[in-house]
Amino acid sequence: MRIIFYICFLLSLTQIANAQTVGLVFSGGGARGLAHVGALKALEEHDIPIDYITGSSMGSLIGSMYSMGMSTFEIEQIVTDESFHNWATGEVDNDLQYFFNRWEDDASWITINVTYDTIIKTRIPKSIVNPGPIDFAMMNFMSSPIAKAGYDFDSLYIPFRAVASDIITKQAVTFDSGDLALAVRASMAFPFLYSPVYIDDMVLFDGGIYNNFPADVMQQEFEPDLIIGINTGTREEEPLDNDLLSQVRSMLVQSTCYCVPGLNDIIIEPKVKQFEVFNFRNAQAIIDSGYNATIANIETIKNLVERRKDYSELENERLEFIKDQVPILIDKVVVDGLNENQKKYVVRSIKPNNNPISLGAFKKGYFKLNADENIRDLNTQLIFNDSTKHYDAYMLIKRENDLKVSFGGNFSSRPISQAFVGARYNILGKNSVQLNANSYIGKLYTSGLFSARVTVPGKVPVQIEPSFIINKWDYFKSSTTIFDDIKPSFLVQNDLSAKLKLALPASNKSKLQVESGYFKLKDEYYQTRNFSQSDTADITEFDGITNAISFSRNTLNRKQYATAGTDLSVGFRHVYGSENTIPGSTSAIKDTTDEDLDWLALRISYDNYFTHLGPVAIGINTNLLISDQPFFSTFTASILNAPAYHPINQSKTLFINEFRAHNFVGGGLRTVLTVKKNLDFRLEGFIFQPFEEIVRSSSGNKPEYSESFEHQFYIGSFNTVYNSPLGPISLSVNYYDQKDDPFEFLFHFGYLLYNQSALH
């Protein structure tokens, strides 16, 4: 009996020494999970065969990429590229940002989604990161390989399992079949960072919540002879007091056994604790840590695994799996989660006719919907159709709340502070309808806006937008000299406009717009600073019709204080109206003026941050106006209604005669030094060249032109800006040529942004 025991013992040792099947277990760990790429590199270099892979969270992504036939070189190229960082952080490439759907920038700090049933309640956004970029990337990579495998994870290049967490049943879920991209996306859906994935009746989040190291799944599903586990997860790591996501992770993630079932199984733990879980900027260093940790254990692995698979054999097997994969051509778009009219809107946005479309064409429509304010979740699968030999897109769509409310404004060291509130109501049917309203309230600026935008989807979508805007600028109440001995000029501008706009996309990043509408301007002013409360102001009213056509393109990375991108606007406007000027008690002109005015104007503005030298961005600003605008009956009315040059945001809050003209060119340079994330130093300088200045005539109250190109005027600014999550915090020193006091110090928190004027 003792002899039989020894024989069995020796046979077991022989079996271990000649282990034939190897299973890799990849833990979660966020960015730290990129160490799995290095582990794969090391194992390949030493011809260690890999027969099975299970993964959770980031381990699921890396494992799936290898399982579907990607080489370690290809995976490393992908995860170290800037585009991978953009996928992980939800940043959409410039080419896919759909400018056509954007609203005019406003002063909002925060937007709250509001839902209502029996009572009105707010809903906190459930994800920080836009999942569109990574969802589409995984569809792009994985749809053809999983179709080749017949949607069976055992038939991939390497059999694979992905682990996710169902928060309905509060259990880990193992995927062994179905759409690979959707399974992996579910395995990576960290709460609050990414939105969940909906499959059947499950609401799926990150696999690491319930099983961050699926060695048990490996044993149950595949029973390999040897398990090699790569652990980049945390063993009860303490949450950081200044990191909300680390605190959320600590609360949600259950305790995981980072252990392997077999006596001779191996756990490798790369040194990745120094890397932030959600920071993908150090991808190469993390990969190297995984490689080094695996090399440190390679001799042990070699002693346990006698079998070898060299690189040429691997490549032949990869090529065999990859060949005959069907390229993606999309035939049908099947939508669930919406009513019939809403489904038609989605289908027409992506595929306006019945012909199959390429993945590139589908991509444009997908990101168009991703940017649509009516859409909250866009769970999409590309499934191969054996009968048509094309792919069908199955889209489970969750609608965004109908009502959004925004709050914001600006707090300033000058009396130009203002409050902002806005609301937008979305109605989705065969077309998209959005009702938009906002209000600004402050000493300098008060405004109200209402508009209704109808978007008709199609190969060339069309937007129709009626709008009504009232603006009031009071340069008297907001003057910096109001507390001084010098009495400021009394200048109050009111404008009202009712317009109808029609817009078409010229490209993803640009649009063409035509508009027509009614306007009414009312200016109140004294043409002297010597007035009392009993005096009455001069009043100039101007009302009529305006028509315009414009082309605009905007890729700036911020709505104020940008550091990258371009902003181009070309507009041609016709104005026809009637002036009525009633002199006040201090006016030297006593006669009322009634006169028709008619002009054309072409205006081109261009901003471009065209180069980056390390942390330094350099930008240019140019602005050209050519018009045949006539004078109004008084000098002040003519200046008030002349277009202005505002190259810095602070200059919009001041009324300076010298920077207004009927024809001018302006331009300058912006230099931005980013000293740390969201903290910039800005040095800017500009020159303004009016073709002819608008000056007072010898009588004092009538306008006339100066000599051509007689003077140039300058604006300069040095600004420290911190771009907080709510809005910019700015401290600036500004210089305005020819102003009585040319230097201005200004602090403000929030946005110096306003509704469009009637003749903008």
PDB file of N, CA, C and O in Angstrom, residues 692-734:
ATOM      1  N   GLU A 692     -11.668 104.756 -40.387  1.00  0.00           N
ATOM      2  CA  GLU A 692     -11.959 106.159 -40.054  1.00  0.00           C
ATOM      3  C   GLU A 692     -12.610 106.169 -38.674  1.00  0.00           C
ATOM      4  O   GLU A 692     -13.564 105.426 -38.435  1.00  0.00           O
ATOM      5  N   GLU A 693     -12.088 106.984 -37.776  1.00  0.00           N
ATOM      6  CA  GLU A 693     -12.682 107.090 -36.446  1.00  0.00           C
ATOM      7  C   GLU A 693     -13.968 107.897 -36.508  1.00  0.00           C
ATOM      8  O   GLU A 693     -14.112 108.815 -37.324  1.00  0.00           O
ATOM      9  N   ILE A 694     -14.913 107.549 -35.631  1.00  0.00           N
ATOM     10  CA  ILE A 694     -16.122 108.358 -35.464  1.00  0.00           C
ATOM     11  C   ILE A 694     -15.820 109.385 -34.373  1.00  0.00           C
ATOM     12  O   ILE A 694     -15.585 109.027 -33.208  1.00  0.00           O
ATOM     13  N   VAL A 695     -15.810 110.665 -34.745  1.00  0.00           N
ATOM     14  CA  VAL A 695     -15.439 111.727 -33.806  1.00  0.00           C
ATOM     15  C   VAL A 695     -16.548 112.777 -33.767  1.00  0.00           C
ATOM     16  O   VAL A 695     -17.426 112.813 -34.649  1.00  0.00           O
ATOM     17  N   ARG A 696     -16.509 113.598 -32.733  1.00  0.00           N
ATOM     18  CA  ARG A 696     -17.467 114.697 -32.636  1.00  0.00           C
ATOM     19  C   ARG A 696     -17.116 115.787 -33.637  1.00  0.00           C
ATOM     20  O   ARG A 696     -15.930 116.098 -33.832  1.00  0.00           O
ATOM     21  N   SER A 697     -18.118 116.349 -34.210  1.00  0.00           N
ATOM     22  CA  SER A 697     -17.898 117.487 -35.091  1.00  0.00           C
ATOM     23  C   SER A 697     -17.574 118.720 -34.261  1.00  0.00           C
ATOM     24  O   SER A 697     -17.658 118.702 -33.029  1.00  0.00           O
ATOM     25  N   SER A 698     -17.239 119.775 -34.922  1.00  0.00           N
ATOM     26  CA  SER A 698     -16.895 121.010 -34.217  1.00  0.00           C
ATOM     27  C   SER A 698     -18.071 121.539 -33.400  1.00  0.00           C
ATOM     28  O   SER A 698     -17.889 122.211 -32.382  1.00  0.00           O
ATOM     29  N   SER A 699     -19.317 121.211 -33.816  1.00  0.00           N
ATOM     30  CA  SER A 699     -20.487 121.647 -33.054  1.00  0.00           C
ATOM     31  C   SER A 699     -20.651 120.837 -31.769  1.00  0.00           C
ATOM     32  O   SER A 699     -21.379 121.235 -30.866  1.00  0.00           O
ATOM     33  N   GLY A 700     -19.986 119.653 -31.712  1.00  0.00           N
ATOM     34  CA  GLY A 700     -19.952 118.873 -30.473  1.00  0.00           C
ATOM     35  C   GLY A 700     -20.942 117.752 -30.397  1.00  0.00           C
ATOM     36  O   GLY A 700     -20.706 116.757 -29.717  1.00  0.00           O
ATOM     37  N   ASN A 701     -22.087 117.807 -31.082  1.00  0.00           N
ATOM     38  CA  ASN A 701     -23.122 116.783 -30.939  1.00  0.00           C
ATOM     39  C   ASN A 701     -23.350 115.965 -32.200  1.00  0.00           C
ATOM     40  O   ASN A 701     -24.082 114.982 -32.173  1.00  0.00           O
ATOM     41  N   LYS A 702     -22.742 116.384 -33.302  1.00  0.00           N
ATOM     42  CA  LYS A 702     -22.895 115.663 -34.562  1.00  0.00           C
ATOM     43  C   LYS A 702     -21.659 114.787 -34.804  1.00  0.00           C
ATOM     44  O   LYS A 702     -20.543 115.149 -34.435  1.00  0.00           O
ATOM     45  N   PRO A 703     -21.837 113.636 -35.476  1.00  0.00           N
ATOM     46  CA  PRO A 703     -20.679 112.780 -35.761  1.00  0.00           C
ATOM     47  C   PRO A 703     -20.031 113.138 -37.090  1.00  0.00           C
ATOM     48  O   PRO A 703     -20.678 113.683 -37.997  1.00  0.00           O
ATOM     49  N   GLU A 704     -18.755 112.850 -37.190  1.00  0.00           N
ATOM     50  CA  GLU A 704     -18.057 112.935 -38.464  1.00  0.00           C
ATOM     51  C   GLU A 704     -16.867 111.968 -38.414  1.00  0.00           C
ATOM     52  O   GLU A 704     -16.521 111.434 -37.368  1.00  0.00           O
ATOM     53  N   TYR A 705     -16.255 111.744 -39.588  1.00  0.00           N
ATOM     54  CA  TYR A 705     -15.114 110.835 -39.661  1.00  0.00           C
ATOM     55  C   TYR A 705     -13.812 111.610 -39.533  1.00  0.00           C
ATOM     56  O   TYR A 705     -13.691 112.751 -39.985  1.00  0.00           O
ATOM     57  N   SER A 706     -12.821 110.972 -38.935  1.00  0.00           N
ATOM     58  CA  SER A 706     -11.471 111.529 -38.892  1.00  0.00           C
ATOM     59  C   SER A 706     -10.779 111.255 -40.220  1.00  0.00           C
ATOM     60  O   SER A 706     -11.348 110.662 -41.138  1.00  0.00           O
ATOM     61  N   GLU A 707      -9.541 111.642 -40.312  1.00  0.00           N
ATOM     62  CA  GLU A 707      -8.725 111.257 -41.463  1.00  0.00           C
ATOM     63  C   GLU A 707      -8.535 109.739 -41.459  1.00  0.00           C
ATOM     64  O   GLU A 707      -8.506 109.094 -40.412  1.00  0.00           O
ATOM     65  N   SER A 708      -8.401 109.175 -42.641  1.00  0.00           N
ATOM     66  CA  SER A 708      -8.257 107.726 -42.750  1.00  0.00           C
ATOM     67  C   SER A 708      -6.983 107.244 -42.053  1.00  0.00           C
ATOM     68  O   SER A 708      -5.915 107.865 -42.193  1.00  0.00           O
ATOM     69  N   PHE A 709      -7.115 106.173 -41.301  1.00  0.00           N
ATOM     70  CA  PHE A 709      -5.996 105.499 -40.621  1.00  0.00           C
ATOM     71  C   PHE A 709      -5.158 106.484 -39.788  1.00  0.00           C
ATOM     72  O   PHE A 709      -3.943 106.371 -39.713  1.00  0.00           O
ATOM     73  N   GLU A 710      -5.835 107.424 -39.151  1.00  0.00           N
ATOM     74  CA  GLU A 710      -5.122 108.468 -38.416  1.00  0.00           C
ATOM     75  C   GLU A 710      -4.509 107.938 -37.117  1.00  0.00           C
ATOM     76  O   GLU A 710      -3.406 108.304 -36.750  1.00  0.00           O
ATOM     77  N   HIS A 711      -5.234 107.078 -36.404  1.00  0.00           N
ATOM     78  CA  HIS A 711      -4.743 106.569 -35.137  1.00  0.00           C
ATOM     79  C   HIS A 711      -4.934 105.063 -35.041  1.00  0.00           C
ATOM     80  O   HIS A 711      -5.811 104.488 -35.699  1.00  0.00           O
ATOM     81  N   GLN A 712      -4.087 104.462 -34.221  1.00  0.00           N
ATOM     82  CA  GLN A 712      -4.281 103.059 -33.828  1.00  0.00           C
ATOM     83  C   GLN A 712      -4.457 103.046 -32.307  1.00  0.00           C
ATOM     84  O   GLN A 712      -3.958 103.915 -31.605  1.00  0.00           O
ATOM     85  N   PHE A 713      -5.157 102.009 -31.821  1.00  0.00           N
ATOM     86  CA  PHE A 713      -5.424 101.905 -30.395  1.00  0.00           C
ATOM     87  C   PHE A 713      -5.056 100.492 -29.921  1.00  0.00           C
ATOM     88  O   PHE A 713      -5.142  99.525 -30.677  1.00  0.00           O
ATOM     89  N   TYR A 714      -4.684 100.397 -28.646  1.00  0.00           N
ATOM     90  CA  TYR A 714      -4.104  99.161 -28.140  1.00  0.00           C
ATOM     91  C   TYR A 714      -4.851  98.650 -26.907  1.00  0.00           C
ATOM     92  O   TYR A 714      -5.343  99.441 -26.086  1.00  0.00           O
ATOM     93  N   ILE A 715      -4.903  97.334 -26.791  1.00  0.00           N
ATOM     94  CA  ILE A 715      -5.442  96.660 -25.600  1.00  0.00           C
ATOM     95  C   ILE A 715      -4.421  95.611 -25.172  1.00  0.00           C
ATOM     96  O   ILE A 715      -3.874  94.883 -26.000  1.00  0.00           O
ATOM     97  N   GLY A 716      -4.152  95.555 -23.873  1.00  0.00           N
ATOM     98  CA  GLY A 716      -3.258  94.538 -23.335  1.00  0.00           C
ATOM     99  C   GLY A 716      -3.845  93.940 -22.075  1.00  0.00           C
ATOM    100  O   GLY A 716      -4.660  94.566 -21.383  1.00  0.00           O
ATOM    101  N   SER A 717      -3.430  92.726 -21.766  1.00  0.00           N
ATOM    102  CA  SER A 717      -3.966  92.071 -20.581  1.00  0.00           C
ATOM    103  C   SER A 717      -2.970  91.047 -20.053  1.00  0.00           C
ATOM    104  O   SER A 717      -2.352  90.305 -20.828  1.00  0.00           O
ATOM    105  N   PHE A 718      -2.810  91.038 -18.726  1.00  0.00           N
ATOM    106  CA  PHE A 718      -2.124  89.939 -18.051  1.00  0.00           C
ATOM    107  C   PHE A 718      -3.108  89.348 -17.069  1.00  0.00           C
ATOM    108  O   PHE A 718      -3.647  90.047 -16.202  1.00  0.00           O
ATOM    109  N   ASN A 719      -3.337  88.042 -17.183  1.00  0.00           N
ATOM    110  CA  ASN A 719      -4.449  87.428 -16.477  1.00  0.00           C
ATOM    111  C   ASN A 719      -4.010  86.095 -15.870  1.00  0.00           C
ATOM    112  O   ASN A 719      -3.353  85.288 -16.535  1.00  0.00           O
ATOM    113  N   THR A 720      -4.367  85.876 -14.632  1.00  0.00           N
ATOM    114  CA  THR A 720      -4.196  84.569 -13.989  1.00  0.00           C
ATOM    115  C   THR A 720      -5.577  83.934 -13.883  1.00  0.00           C
ATOM    116  O   THR A 720      -6.493  84.530 -13.309  1.00  0.00           O
ATOM    117  N   VAL A 721      -5.719  82.733 -14.462  1.00  0.00           N
ATOM    118  CA  VAL A 721      -7.031  82.096 -14.542  1.00  0.00           C
ATOM    119  C   VAL A 721      -6.951  80.689 -13.981  1.00  0.00           C
ATOM    120  O   VAL A 721      -6.101  79.891 -14.395  1.00  0.00           O
ATOM    121  N   TYR A 722      -7.838  80.397 -13.044  1.00  0.00           N
ATOM    122  CA  TYR A 722      -8.031  79.008 -12.605  1.00  0.00           C
ATOM    123  C   TYR A 722      -9.402  78.550 -13.090  1.00  0.00           C
ATOM    124  O   TYR A 722     -10.427  79.158 -12.760  1.00  0.00           O
ATOM    125  N   ASN A 723      -9.405  77.491 -13.895  1.00  0.00           N
ATOM    126  CA  ASN A 723     -10.648  76.977 -14.458  1.00  0.00           C
ATOM    127  C   ASN A 723     -11.239  75.937 -13.509  1.00  0.00           C
ATOM    128  O   ASN A 723     -10.937  74.745 -13.592  1.00  0.00           O
ATOM    129  N   SER A 724     -12.066  76.407 -12.599  1.00  0.00           N
ATOM    130  CA  SER A 724     -12.676  75.530 -11.600  1.00  0.00           C
ATOM    131  C   SER A 724     -13.811  74.731 -12.238  1.00  0.00           C
ATOM    132  O   SER A 724     -14.262  75.040 -13.344  1.00  0.00           O
ATOM    133  N   PRO A 725     -14.314  73.701 -11.547  1.00  0.00           N
ATOM    134  CA  PRO A 725     -15.431  72.929 -12.106  1.00  0.00           C
ATOM    135  C   PRO A 725     -16.681  73.760 -12.368  1.00  0.00           C
ATOM    136  O   PRO A 725     -17.483  73.419 -13.228  1.00  0.00           O
ATOM    137  N   LEU A 726     -16.852  74.850 -11.631  1.00  0.00           N
ATOM    138  CA  LEU A 726     -18.028  75.695 -11.839  1.00  0.00           C
ATOM    139  C   LEU A 726     -17.801  76.746 -12.915  1.00  0.00           C
ATOM    140  O   LEU A 726     -18.696  77.043 -13.713  1.00  0.00           O
ATOM    141  N   GLY A 727     -16.612  77.325 -12.943  1.00  0.00           N
ATOM    142  CA  GLY A 727     -16.326  78.379 -13.903  1.00  0.00           C
ATOM    143  C   GLY A 727     -14.976  79.001 -13.616  1.00  0.00           C
ATOM    144  O   GLY A 727     -14.320  78.680 -12.620  1.00  0.00           O
ATOM    145  N   PRO A 728     -14.527  79.920 -14.480  1.00  0.00           N
ATOM    146  CA  PRO A 728     -13.195  80.498 -14.310  1.00  0.00           C
ATOM    147  C   PRO A 728     -13.122  81.471 -13.136  1.00  0.00           C
ATOM    148  O   PRO A 728     -14.061  82.220 -12.863  1.00  0.00           O
ATOM    149  N   ILE A 729     -11.978  81.427 -12.454  1.00  0.00           N
ATOM    150  CA  ILE A 729     -11.647  82.416 -11.426  1.00  0.00           C
ATOM    151  C   ILE A 729     -10.484  83.226 -11.992  1.00  0.00           C
ATOM    152  O   ILE A 729      -9.409  82.684 -12.257  1.00  0.00           O
ATOM    153  N   SER A 730     -10.694  84.517 -12.193  1.00  0.00           N
ATOM    154  CA  SER A 730      -9.746  85.341 -12.940  1.00  0.00           C
ATOM    155  C   SER A 730      -9.326  86.572 -12.149  1.00  0.00           C
ATOM    156  O   SER A 730     -10.153  87.239 -11.523  1.00  0.00           O
ATOM    157  N   LEU A 731      -8.021  86.854 -12.188  1.00  0.00           N
ATOM    158  CA  LEU A 731      -7.471  88.103 -11.660  1.00  0.00           C
ATOM    159  C   LEU A 731      -6.613  88.708 -12.760  1.00  0.00           C
ATOM    160  O   LEU A 731      -5.615  88.117 -13.174  1.00  0.00           O
ATOM    161  N   SER A 732      -7.015  89.879 -13.249  1.00  0.00           N
ATOM    162  CA  SER A 732      -6.349  90.428 -14.424  1.00  0.00           C
ATOM    163  C   SER A 732      -5.977  91.895 -14.236  1.00  0.00           C
ATOM    164  O   SER A 732      -6.604  92.626 -13.456  1.00  0.00           O
ATOM    165  N   VAL A 733      -4.921  92.280 -14.948  1.00  0.00           N
ATOM    166  CA  VAL A 733      -4.538  93.682 -15.119  1.00  0.00           C
ATOM    167  C   VAL A 733      -4.700  93.969 -16.608  1.00  0.00           C
ATOM    168  O   VAL A 733      -4.046  93.340 -17.442  1.00  0.00           O
ATOM    169  N   ASN A 734      -5.550  94.941 -16.925  1.00  0.00           N
ATOM    170  CA  ASN A 734      -5.867  95.227 -18.321  1.00  0.00           C
ATOM    171  C   ASN A 734      -5.516  96.664 -18.677  1.00  0.00           C
ATOM    172  O   ASN A 734      -5.647  97.573 -17.839  1.00  0.00           O
TER     173      ASN A 734
END
